[in-house]
Amino acid sequence: MIVEFGHFALCVALIAAIVQSVIPLWGAQRGNTAAMRVADTAAQIQFLGVAIAFGVLTHAFVTSDFSVLTTALNSHSGKPMLYKITGVWANHEGSMLLWVLMLALFGVLISVFGRIIPVAMRATVLAVQAMIGVGFYAFILLTSNPFERLPMPPMDGQGMNPLLQDPGVAFHPPLLYLGYVGFSTAFSFAVAALITGRVDPAWARWMRPWVLLAWSGLTAGIALGSWWAYYELGWGGFWFWDPVENASFMPWLIGTALLHSAIVVEKRNALLKWTILLAILTFSLSLIGTFLVRSGILTSVHAFATDPERGVFILLLLAIAIGGALSLFAWRAPAMEDGGVFAIWSRETGLLVNNLLLSAGCGIVFVGTMYPLVLEVVTGDKISVGAPYFNQAFLPVFGAVMLGAGIGPFLSWKRARKHDVFRRVAMTTVLSAALTGLLAVVLRLLDPAGLFGAFVALWLAIATCQDLLHRSGFPGVPLGILLRRMVGLPRSAWGMYLGHLGLAIAAAGVVAVSVWKVEVIQSVEPGVPMPVGAYEFTLQGVSETLGPNYEALTATIIVTQDGAPVTTLHPERRWYPIEQKPSTEAGIVTLWHGDLYGVLGDPDGQGGWVTRYYYNPGVPWMWLGALLITFAALVSLTDRRLRIGAPSGKRNRPAPPAVQPAE
């Protein structure tokens, strides 16, 4: 009976979404405050309904209720409890339920914490949010019912893909959906602005916290997924330019542009139309990513759906949402006027160039992702667009983005002094070139592409630190005052500095592992050392071990440097008898400068084992940089101006000299 209650709760959520999408919008058009306030109540009822439905499905997985088809196909009574819970969203039906749960969560958060938003705007935003929900509730109930019963329940379930039985999967999809679905708020604010005709600095301030929250979740989700692929798949890499990876990367790129464009609206009341268009495109790319994963046109460990009918349904939702929003934009945008004017040499121009470069990078990824799919539909030919295309086309553009991210803070709002900008750029360039040359000499690094990448990463880091010091009054004030001014900077400014610094650190790690990685693949007998860069890996032996729901062959690999022991690796080859599938667990030890990485392959039949050994320099910096970027967004979220739309009391006091306006 509890399963039917979950199904009923999901239907209640659909009804609440329909009410929320109609009555508040009608009230906003008629000026009826009572009707507009229905949006808040309906959003809360909708969230309660979908939360109950999600809780019921979780209960079915935890208690191994195999009368539910989704549970029988994706769980097993012998699984550890953690993977019973993660199994809820490690399948198509459960993941779509998580999708609408996130959508309803953002709606209820806006209804509760968005009280500073005028009731008409809030009602319109929540109505648009509910319209999206109606489409996806209908999709779940008509094509992907997670509560479908089995007339003859099996004694046990079929289990879950071994690759998904990992702690990383417990957090990767929820964080990814926090970003994917969270960008629906930007879409809703954009459509609401087009409906009401109100686009101004206050509108940007209302929207920006929700974009920040979604962007931070997507950043963490992408990084966690990359980390999972790095240690779980055992191929020594972290990014494959897979279409499913690109599906999450594209909205991240445009979402980054949206964040910066919203700053221009908030500070200078400029780029209004461009910001609205970016808000629409960001969520549109999230919907396209949902289509790629759920339509059955892709085969991937990330892609759950294989039913083309579901793809047609999602394609129809895409056409209605994206086509409707862009049509509304084409109709209403020409009547809007940008308020602020600015010179060519200004921070507004710098942020606009940043936007254009990020959009161009997204376009490159979009073409490389979609072209093979479109070609196959049109001609039947199957081709693949691999890493060479993306690396050659995308990386130079993103390198320019990083250089621009360093220059942007040097520019003043409205009009910048070219002489001051050139002086600071020249100083940063000289310091970066000198440090790059020093690294090349000391570490004997000769690869030109790698050195240029290191230069760009150093350039952004030095530019960020230089602007922080300059903004705090260096070198014209004593150290104590300098530190007090740093501490007193707005949190949104600290978010910018930490984010740019995190990007520089992550980029340095990507460059290091991409250019200077050492990989050795061979068949070795126990006791035979193999050189891997400055290290030696020696396979000591392979033993049988038993896990909670798998059997494993575990290798012991001793790593030494100049004869001195460094660490021991224990890679595994696992066999899951329930699923009848193998998986690989890499042995990884992280040092400050890189990872020592070992993978155990098959026996060679002559007493040896096929092994893959790696030294991956810079990998820890990638994860540190991603963590710092995510943390930076959360720091910005704590800025009082973003939470309630007004500065604190101490911000009203005159600012000390040399402190520039916050980004």
mmCIF file with all atom_site columns, C-alpha atoms in Angstrom, residues 25 86 95 140 189 198 246 335 343 346 389 405 411 470 510 552 563 585 647:
data_model
loop_
_atom_site.group_PDB
_atom_site.id
_atom_site.type_symbol
_atom_site.label_atom_id
_atom_site.label_alt_id
_atom_site.label_comp_id
_atom_site.label_asym_id
_atom_site.label_entity_id
_atom_site.label_seq_id
_atom_site.pdbx_PDB_ins_code
_atom_site.Cartn_x
_atom_site.Cartn_y
_atom_site.Cartn_z
_atom_site.occupancy
_atom_site.B_iso_or_equiv
_atom_site.pdbx_formal_charge
_atom_site.auth_seq_id
_atom_site.auth_comp_id
_atom_site.auth_asym_id
_atom_site.auth_atom_id
_atom_site.pdbx_PDB_model_num
ATOM 1  C CA . LEU A 1 25  ? 0.002  33.872 -13.619 1.00 0.00 ? 25  LEU A CA 1
ATOM 2  C CA . THR A 1 86  ? 22.192 5.196  -4.296  1.00 0.00 ? 86  THR A CA 1
ATOM 3  C CA . SER A 1 95  ? 16.851 9.596  -11.565 1.00 0.00 ? 95  SER A CA 1
ATOM 4  C CA . ILE A 1 140 ? 7.349  10.302 -15.441 1.00 0.00 ? 140 ILE A CA 1
ATOM 5  C CA . PHE A 1 189 ? 13.449 34.575 -14.068 1.00 0.00 ? 189 PHE A CA 1
ATOM 6  C CA . ARG A 1 198 ? 10.913 44.258 -15.810 1.00 0.00 ? 198 ARG A CA 1
ATOM 7  C CA . ASN A 1 246 ? 29.848 17.312 -22.674 1.00 0.00 ? 246 ASN A CA 1
ATOM 8  C CA . ALA A 1 335 ? 11.136 46.689 -26.793 1.00 0.00 ? 335 ALA A CA 1
ATOM 9  C CA . ALA A 1 343 ? 33.514 52.800 -23.098 1.00 0.00 ? 343 ALA A CA 1
ATOM 10 C CA . SER A 1 346 ? 35.859 49.221 -19.309 1.00 0.00 ? 346 SER A CA 1
ATOM 11 C CA . TYR A 1 389 ? 39.035 18.053 -32.311 1.00 0.00 ? 389 TYR A CA 1
ATOM 12 C CA . ALA A 1 405 ? 39.660 36.526 -16.381 1.00 0.00 ? 405 ALA A CA 1
ATOM 13 C CA . LEU A 1 411 ? 39.433 47.355 -15.653 1.00 0.00 ? 411 LEU A CA 1
ATOM 14 C CA . HIS A 1 470 ? 46.080 46.554 -5.343  1.00 0.00 ? 470 HIS A CA 1
ATOM 15 C CA . VAL A 1 510 ? 45.154 19.760 -16.295 1.00 0.00 ? 510 VAL A CA 1
ATOM 16 C CA . ALA A 1 552 ? 38.455 -9.702 -5.947  1.00 0.00 ? 552 ALA A CA 1
ATOM 17 C CA . GLY A 1 563 ? 65.874 2.527  -4.116  1.00 0.00 ? 563 GLY A CA 1
ATOM 18 C CA . GLU A 1 585 ? 39.575 -0.613 -8.932  1.00 0.00 ? 585 GLU A CA 1
ATOM 19 C CA . PRO A 1 647 ? 24.356 45.957 2.070   1.00 0.00 ? 647 PRO A CA 1
#
